[in-house]
Tab-separated table of C-alpha atoms in Angstrom:
chain	number	residue	atom	x	y	z
A	1	UNK	CA	143.560	94.826	145.651
A	2	UNK	CA	143.878	91.785	147.881
A	3	UNK	CA	145.684	93.792	150.579
A	4	UNK	CA	142.437	95.335	151.778
A	5	UNK	CA	140.658	92.027	152.420
A	6	UNK	CA	141.215	90.018	155.595
A	7	UNK	CA	140.993	86.728	153.822
A	8	UNK	CA	142.945	85.695	150.762
A	9	UNK	CA	140.137	83.263	149.861
A	10	UNK	CA	137.530	86.066	149.644
A	11	UNK	CA	139.866	88.130	147.480
A	12	UNK	CA	140.416	85.284	145.009
A	13	UNK	CA	136.698	84.552	144.871
A	14	UNK	CA	135.897	88.174	144.035
A	15	UNK	CA	138.621	88.325	141.385
A	16	UNK	CA	137.345	85.125	139.740
A	17	UNK	CA	133.794	86.472	139.653
A	18	UNK	CA	135.025	89.759	138.189
A	19	UNK	CA	136.965	87.861	135.523
A	20	UNK	CA	133.882	85.801	134.596
A	21	UNK	CA	131.778	88.958	134.453
A	22	UNK	CA	134.306	90.727	132.235
A	23	UNK	CA	134.518	87.712	129.907
A	24	UNK	CA	130.747	87.940	129.550
A	25	UNK	CA	130.989	91.673	128.783
A	26	UNK	CA	133.686	91.185	126.123
A	27	UNK	CA	131.822	88.335	124.447
A	28	UNK	CA	128.644	90.414	124.574
A	29	UNK	CA	130.437	93.291	122.844
A	30	UNK	CA	131.646	90.948	120.127
A	31	UNK	CA	128.163	89.474	119.658
A	32	UNK	CA	126.464	92.893	119.523
A	33	UNK	CA	129.027	94.160	117.002
A	34	UNK	CA	128.399	91.155	114.744
A	35	UNK	CA	124.631	91.741	114.929
A	36	UNK	CA	125.109	95.418	114.044
A	37	UNK	CA	127.385	94.494	111.139
A	38	UNK	CA	124.779	92.011	109.878
A	39	UNK	CA	122.047	94.675	109.851
A	40	UNK	CA	124.389	97.231	108.255
A	41	UNK	CA	125.187	94.765	105.481
A	42	UNK	CA	121.512	93.918	105.054
A	43	UNK	CA	120.598	97.605	104.759
A	44	UNK	CA	123.458	98.228	102.341
A	45	UNK	CA	122.386	95.364	100.055
A	46	UNK	CA	118.765	96.583	100.099
A	47	UNK	CA	119.888	100.078	99.076
A	48	UNK	CA	122.173	98.670	96.406
A	49	UNK	CA	119.361	96.524	94.974
A	50	UNK	CA	117.049	99.535	95.006
A	51	UNK	CA	119.563	101.593	93.030
A	52	UNK	CA	120.159	98.780	90.542
A	53	UNK	CA	116.585	97.531	90.059
A	54	UNK	CA	114.523	100.522	91.186
A	55	UNK	CA	112.784	103.055	88.999
A	56	UNK	CA	114.550	106.408	88.877
A	57	UNK	CA	112.590	109.620	88.438
A	58	UNK	CA	112.450	113.229	89.554
A	59	UNK	CA	110.283	114.403	92.435
A	60	UNK	CA	109.249	117.939	93.246
A	61	UNK	CA	109.157	119.443	96.724
A	62	UNK	CA	105.520	120.448	97.225
A	63	UNK	CA	105.519	121.345	100.917
A	64	UNK	CA	107.740	121.838	103.956
A	65	UNK	CA	106.243	120.513	107.182
A	66	UNK	CA	107.413	122.301	110.314
A	67	UNK	CA	108.404	119.927	113.101
A	68	UNK	CA	108.615	121.565	116.515
A	69	UNK	CA	110.427	120.110	119.515
A	70	UNK	CA	112.196	121.478	122.589
A	71	UNK	CA	115.231	122.498	120.496
A	72	UNK	CA	113.280	124.573	117.961
A	73	UNK	CA	111.795	124.094	114.511
A	74	UNK	CA	113.005	121.795	111.774
A	75	UNK	CA	111.573	121.329	108.305
A	76	UNK	CA	110.577	118.034	106.699
A	77	UNK	CA	110.065	118.124	102.920
A	78	UNK	CA	107.100	116.498	101.203
A	79	UNK	CA	107.827	115.224	97.690
A	80	UNK	CA	105.529	114.432	94.798
A	81	UNK	CA	106.362	112.406	91.704
A	82	UNK	CA	104.571	110.636	88.880
A	83	UNK	CA	105.068	106.871	88.688
A	84	UNK	CA	105.169	104.729	85.551
A	85	UNK	CA	101.351	104.420	85.490
A	86	UNK	CA	100.935	108.247	85.625
A	87	UNK	CA	99.703	108.255	89.234
A	88	UNK	CA	100.848	111.169	91.370
A	89	UNK	CA	102.527	109.834	94.504
A	90	UNK	CA	103.259	112.024	97.522
A	91	UNK	CA	105.678	111.007	100.257
A	92	UNK	CA	107.203	112.664	103.288
A	93	UNK	CA	110.940	112.566	103.928
A	94	UNK	CA	112.215	110.652	106.972
A	95	UNK	CA	114.635	113.458	107.808
A	96	UNK	CA	113.923	116.970	108.964
A	97	UNK	CA	116.562	119.675	109.186
A	98	UNK	CA	117.084	123.293	110.056
A	99	UNK	CA	117.643	125.117	107.823
A	100	UNK	CA	115.632	123.170	105.293
A	101	UNK	CA	117.670	121.142	102.840
A	102	UNK	CA	115.132	121.897	100.091
A	103	UNK	CA	112.850	124.730	99.058
A	104	UNK	CA	109.322	124.335	97.750
A	105	UNK	CA	109.574	123.783	93.990
A	106	UNK	CA	113.014	122.122	94.057
A	107	UNK	CA	113.459	119.002	91.940
A	108	UNK	CA	115.115	115.974	93.529
A	109	UNK	CA	116.238	112.700	91.961
A	110	UNK	CA	114.634	109.685	93.643
A	111	UNK	CA	114.516	105.947	93.193
A	112	UNK	CA	111.567	103.787	94.156
A	113	UNK	CA	110.610	100.161	94.170
A	114	UNK	CA	107.220	99.332	92.789
A	115	UNK	CA	106.957	96.071	94.745
A	116	UNK	CA	108.155	97.172	98.221
A	117	UNK	CA	106.899	100.772	98.402
A	118	UNK	CA	110.444	101.914	99.199
A	119	UNK	CA	111.240	105.462	98.112
A	120	UNK	CA	114.648	107.058	98.636
A	121	UNK	CA	116.326	110.234	97.519
A	122	UNK	CA	119.371	109.510	95.401
A	123	UNK	CA	122.115	110.810	97.661
A	124	UNK	CA	124.847	109.065	99.560
A	125	UNK	CA	123.440	109.898	102.994
A	126	UNK	CA	119.859	109.007	102.076
A	127	UNK	CA	120.820	105.642	100.619
A	128	UNK	CA	123.486	104.504	103.068
A	129	UNK	CA	122.758	106.444	106.291
A	130	UNK	CA	121.747	103.434	108.400
A	131	UNK	CA	124.593	101.276	107.117
A	132	UNK	CA	127.120	103.939	108.089
A	133	UNK	CA	125.593	104.588	111.516
A	134	UNK	CA	125.409	100.881	112.354
A	135	UNK	CA	129.024	100.337	111.297
A	136	UNK	CA	130.141	103.337	113.362
A	137	UNK	CA	128.475	101.781	116.418
A	138	UNK	CA	129.820	98.294	115.649
A	139	UNK	CA	133.456	99.254	115.035
A	140	UNK	CA	134.596	99.980	118.606
A	141	UNK	CA	132.671	96.999	119.950
A	142	UNK	CA	134.253	94.748	117.335
A	143	UNK	CA	137.758	96.058	118.047
A	144	UNK	CA	137.363	95.553	121.800
A	145	UNK	CA	135.730	92.120	121.441
A	146	UNK	CA	138.217	90.768	118.919
A	147	UNK	CA	141.127	92.356	120.772
A	148	UNK	CA	140.150	90.608	123.979
A	149	UNK	CA	139.553	87.323	122.118
A	150	UNK	CA	143.042	87.505	120.605
A	151	UNK	CA	144.486	88.436	124.004
A	152	UNK	CA	142.969	85.362	125.643
A	153	UNK	CA	144.026	83.046	122.819
A	154	UNK	CA	147.670	84.126	122.676
């Protein structure tokens, strides 16, 4: 790379600045991965606590809301369940899909927290979706950041 520059001093200066910039990038990757892992762990513990301490019941699909975007139509289910005080609670799913994952009248097992107003369908993806996605994003950043850290230390 230094062959193309007239001055050896300019070449060294550019290489030093590039090295400093890349160190910043690698440390940034490591930091971002640790933040993502923290939030994945936090979400996982919240879901685990909800499953352990939450109230489990069965909800019924009462409606399918059609969500239209530039890619077509997807369907978002609306669930209704009766809580421990015999109040009918209706909530809309966070996820829409095409084809619909549920039909009107289907029964679904849910868990809810009376204190936090958190309601989740009892399924692996519904409970741990954000933990998995955050860990998938954090993994390559962590591998690159730690790999570079180990490379510079040894």
